[in-house]
Coordinates of C-alpha atoms and ligand atoms in Angstrom, one line a residue:
M1 CA -114.0 -215.2 6.3
E2 CA -111.0 -215.4 4.0
F3 CA -108.8 -216.5 6.9
S4 CA -111.1 -219.4 7.8
W5 CA -111.0 -220.6 4.1
Y6 CA -107.2 -220.7 4.2
W7 CA -107.2 -222.4 7.5
K8 CA -109.5 -225.1 6.3
Q9 CA -107.2 -225.7 3.3
I10 CA -104.2 -226.0 5.5
V11 CA -105.9 -228.5 7.7
K12 CA -107.0 -230.5 4.6
V13 CA -103.4 -230.6 3.3
K14 CA -102.2 -231.6 6.8
E15 CA -104.6 -234.5 6.8
K16 CA -103.6 -235.5 3.3
F17 CA -99.9 -235.6 4.3
K18 CA -100.8 -237.9 7.3
E19 CA -102.4 -240.4 4.8
L20 CA -99.3 -240.5 2.6
N21 CA -96.3 -242.6 3.4
L22 CA -93.7 -239.9 3.1
T23 CA -90.7 -242.3 3.7
H24 CA -90.9 -243.0 -0.1
F25 CA -90.1 -239.4 -0.7
C26 CA -87.5 -238.7 1.9
P27 CA -84.1 -240.0 0.8
N28 CA -81.8 -240.4 3.8
G29 CA -84.7 -239.4 6.1
I30 CA -84.5 -235.7 5.0
Y31 CA -87.8 -234.2 4.0
R32 CA -87.8 -231.8 1.1
T33 CA -90.7 -229.6 0.1
A34 CA -90.5 -230.5 -3.5
E35 CA -90.7 -234.2 -2.7
G36 CA -93.6 -233.6 -0.3
Y37 CA -95.4 -231.8 -3.1
K38 CA -94.9 -234.7 -5.5
A39 CA -96.3 -237.0 -2.8
L40 CA -99.3 -234.8 -2.3
V41 CA -100.2 -234.5 -6.0
L42 CA -100.0 -238.3 -6.5
N43 CA -102.6 -240.7 -5.3
H44 CA -102.0 -243.9 -3.5
E45 CA -102.0 -246.2 -6.6
K46 CA -99.5 -243.9 -8.4
V47 CA -97.3 -243.8 -5.3
S48 CA -96.8 -247.6 -5.5
W49 CA -95.1 -247.3 -8.9
Y50 CA -93.6 -243.9 -8.6
R51 CA -90.1 -245.1 -7.6
E52 CA -89.9 -247.6 -10.3
V53 CA -90.9 -245.2 -13.0
W54 CA -88.4 -242.6 -11.9
N55 CA -85.6 -245.2 -11.6
R56 CA -82.4 -243.4 -12.9
T57 CA -81.3 -246.6 -14.6
I58 CA -83.9 -246.1 -17.3
I59 CA -83.0 -244.3 -20.4
P60 CA -84.3 -240.7 -19.8
K61 CA -86.5 -240.4 -22.9
H62 CA -87.9 -243.9 -22.2
R63 CA -88.6 -242.8 -18.6
F64 CA -90.6 -239.8 -19.8
I65 CA -92.8 -241.9 -22.2
L66 CA -93.3 -244.6 -19.5
W67 CA -94.4 -241.8 -17.1
L68 CA -96.9 -240.4 -19.7
A69 CA -98.1 -243.9 -20.5
V70 CA -98.9 -244.9 -16.9
L71 CA -100.6 -241.6 -16.4
D72 CA -102.6 -242.1 -19.7
R73 CA -101.3 -238.8 -21.0
L74 CA -100.2 -240.0 -24.5
Q75 CA -102.6 -238.7 -27.2
M76 CA -104.4 -241.8 -28.3
K77 CA -106.7 -241.6 -31.3
D78 CA -109.6 -242.8 -29.1
R79 CA -109.2 -239.6 -27.0
L80 CA -109.0 -237.4 -30.1
F81 CA -112.1 -239.1 -31.5
R82 CA -114.0 -238.5 -28.2
F83 CA -113.1 -234.8 -28.5
N84 CA -114.2 -234.8 -32.2
T85 CA -110.8 -233.9 -33.5
T86 CA -110.6 -237.1 -35.7
T87 CA -113.1 -239.4 -37.3
D88 CA -110.7 -242.4 -37.3
Y89 CA -110.1 -244.2 -34.0
L90 CA -108.6 -247.5 -35.1
C91 CA -105.2 -248.8 -33.8
L92 CA -102.5 -247.9 -36.3
I93 CA -100.6 -251.1 -35.6
C94 CA -103.3 -253.8 -36.1
G95 CA -106.1 -251.6 -37.7
S96 CA -108.8 -253.7 -36.0
N97 CA -109.4 -252.2 -32.5
R98 CA -110.0 -248.9 -31.0
E99 CA -106.7 -247.2 -30.2
T100 CA -106.8 -246.7 -26.4
R101 CA -103.9 -246.9 -23.9
E102 CA -105.2 -250.4 -22.8
H103 CA -105.2 -251.6 -26.3
V104 CA -101.8 -250.2 -27.5
F105 CA -100.0 -251.1 -24.3
F106 CA -101.8 -254.2 -23.3
D107 CA -103.8 -256.3 -25.8
C108 CA -102.6 -255.2 -29.2
H109 CA -100.9 -258.3 -30.8
L110 CA -97.6 -256.3 -31.2
R111 CA -97.4 -255.6 -27.5
S112 CA -98.3 -259.1 -26.4
S113 CA -95.8 -260.6 -28.8
C114 CA -93.0 -258.2 -27.7
L115 CA -93.7 -258.9 -24.0
R116 CA -93.7 -262.7 -24.5
K117 CA -90.3 -262.5 -26.3
I118 CA -88.8 -260.1 -23.7
K119 CA -90.0 -262.3 -20.8
S120 CA -88.4 -265.3 -22.4
W121 CA -85.2 -263.4 -23.2
L122 CA -84.7 -262.2 -19.6
E123 CA -86.1 -265.3 -18.0
W124 CA -88.7 -263.1 -16.5
K125 CA -91.1 -265.5 -14.8
T126 CA -94.4 -263.7 -14.2
A127 CA -97.9 -263.9 -15.4
A128 CA -98.3 -260.2 -14.9
S129 CA -99.0 -258.4 -18.2
T130 CA -100.4 -254.9 -17.6
T131 CA -97.8 -252.1 -17.2
H132 CA -99.0 -251.4 -13.7
K133 CA -98.8 -255.0 -12.6
L134 CA -95.4 -255.5 -14.2
L135 CA -94.1 -252.4 -12.3
R136 CA -95.5 -253.7 -9.1
W137 CA -94.1 -257.1 -9.7
I138 CA -90.6 -255.7 -10.2
A139 CA -90.9 -253.6 -7.0
K140 CA -91.9 -256.6 -4.9
A141 CA -89.8 -259.3 -6.6
R142 CA -87.1 -261.1 -4.6
L143 CA -84.4 -260.4 -7.1
S144 CA -81.1 -258.6 -6.9
Q145 CA -81.1 -254.9 -7.5
F146 CA -79.2 -255.5 -10.7
R147 CA -81.9 -257.8 -12.2
K148 CA -84.6 -255.4 -11.2
Q149 CA -82.7 -252.6 -13.0
V150 CA -82.4 -254.8 -16.1
L151 CA -86.2 -255.5 -16.0
M152 CA -87.1 -251.8 -15.5
V153 CA -84.9 -250.7 -18.4
A154 CA -86.5 -253.5 -20.6
L155 CA -90.0 -252.6 -19.6
A156 CA -89.5 -248.9 -20.3
A157 CA -87.8 -249.6 -23.6
M158 CA -90.7 -251.8 -24.6
I159 CA -93.2 -249.0 -23.9
Y160 CA -91.0 -246.5 -25.7
Q161 CA -90.4 -248.7 -28.8
I162 CA -94.1 -249.6 -29.1
W163 CA -95.0 -245.9 -29.0
W164 CA -92.2 -245.2 -31.5
C165 CA -93.7 -248.0 -33.7
R166 CA -97.1 -246.5 -33.5
N167 CA -95.8 -243.0 -34.4
E168 CA -93.8 -244.5 -37.4
A169 CA -97.1 -245.9 -38.6
L170 CA -98.8 -242.5 -38.1
W171 CA -96.2 -240.2 -39.6
N172 CA -94.3 -242.4 -42.0
Q173 CA -96.8 -245.1 -42.9
K174 CA -94.3 -247.8 -41.8
V175 CA -95.3 -250.8 -39.7
Y176 CA -92.6 -252.8 -38.0
T177 CA -92.8 -256.4 -36.9
A178 CA -92.5 -257.6 -33.3
N179 CA -89.1 -259.1 -34.1
I180 CA -87.7 -255.7 -35.2
I181 CA -89.2 -254.0 -32.1
V182 CA -87.7 -256.7 -29.8
Q183 CA -84.3 -256.2 -31.5
R184 CA -84.5 -252.5 -30.7
I185 CA -85.5 -253.2 -27.1
Q186 CA -82.6 -255.6 -26.7
F187 CA -80.1 -253.1 -28.2
N188 CA -81.4 -250.5 -25.7
V189 CA -81.1 -252.8 -22.7
K190 CA -77.6 -254.0 -23.6
Y191 CA -76.3 -250.6 -24.4
R192 CA -77.8 -248.9 -21.3
I193 CA -76.9 -251.5 -18.8
R194 CA -73.3 -251.8 -20.1
S195 CA -72.8 -248.1 -19.8
I196 CA -74.0 -247.8 -16.2
M197 CA -73.1 -251.2 -14.8
P198 CA -71.9 -250.7 -11.2
N199 CA -68.6 -252.5 -10.1
N200 CA -70.3 -254.3 -7.3
V201 CA -72.5 -256.5 -9.5
Q202 CA -72.0 -260.2 -8.7
L203 CA -70.1 -262.3 -11.2
I204 CA -73.0 -264.6 -11.6
E205 CA -75.3 -261.7 -12.6
R206 CA -72.7 -260.2 -14.8
T207 CA -72.2 -263.5 -16.7
W208 CA -76.0 -263.9 -17.1
F209 CA -76.2 -260.4 -18.6
E210 CA -73.2 -260.9 -20.9
K211 CA -74.9 -264.0 -22.3
L212 CA -78.1 -262.2 -23.3
Ligands
ZN1 ZN1 -103.7 -252.8 -32.2

C-alpha cells in the first residue's frame, strides 16, 4: 500500500519534470539536483522571469527584495488587514489607496513617476509597466547584454528603493519625493555597473553609460 503511494508520487514528479524546460536550469548542459528542484517548485509563469531576477549583476539585497516582490511575499498592510492584525490598510506613501503589491509596485503615483523618469533616463522605450511585464520585456528585448544588465539593475533598484521609501514612512514617518528616489536609483545603477563593468563592453555602450 505504502509502496504504491510512493510510486505514484515518483511518477507525478517525473511527469512534472517532462513539462518543464530544464535547459533554463542546466548551465553548460549539466543537470544538478538543486537546479532541478528549483525548476520543480516554480510554476511556468515564474520560470519565465526566474533568470532575470537571479541575474548576478543586480545588487544582492535588491535581488532579494525583487524576488519577494514578484512572489508577493512582502508584508503589505492589506494582507495584515485581511488577517486582522491591523485596522489600517492605506498606502503609506499616498494615503489614499489600499496598500497591496499591485498598488505599491504598480499604480501608486510614486512608482509611476519613478518608472517614467527611469525610462526616460535610460532611453528605455517600452509601454510595459508591471514588474512582470518589464522583466519579460528585458528578457526578450533585442539589446546588448550590457544594456539588459543596466535595465535589470535599474528595475531591481527601483523596487528596492520604493520598498525602502515605504518603510521609511512606516518606521520613521518620513515621506520622500519621486526625485529623491530616482536620485537614489541612479546612484545605485552607476555605482553597481561601474564596479562590475566587463572589459568587453563596446565603446558605444560604454560612452552611453558614462553620459548617464
Ligand atoms: Zn500609494
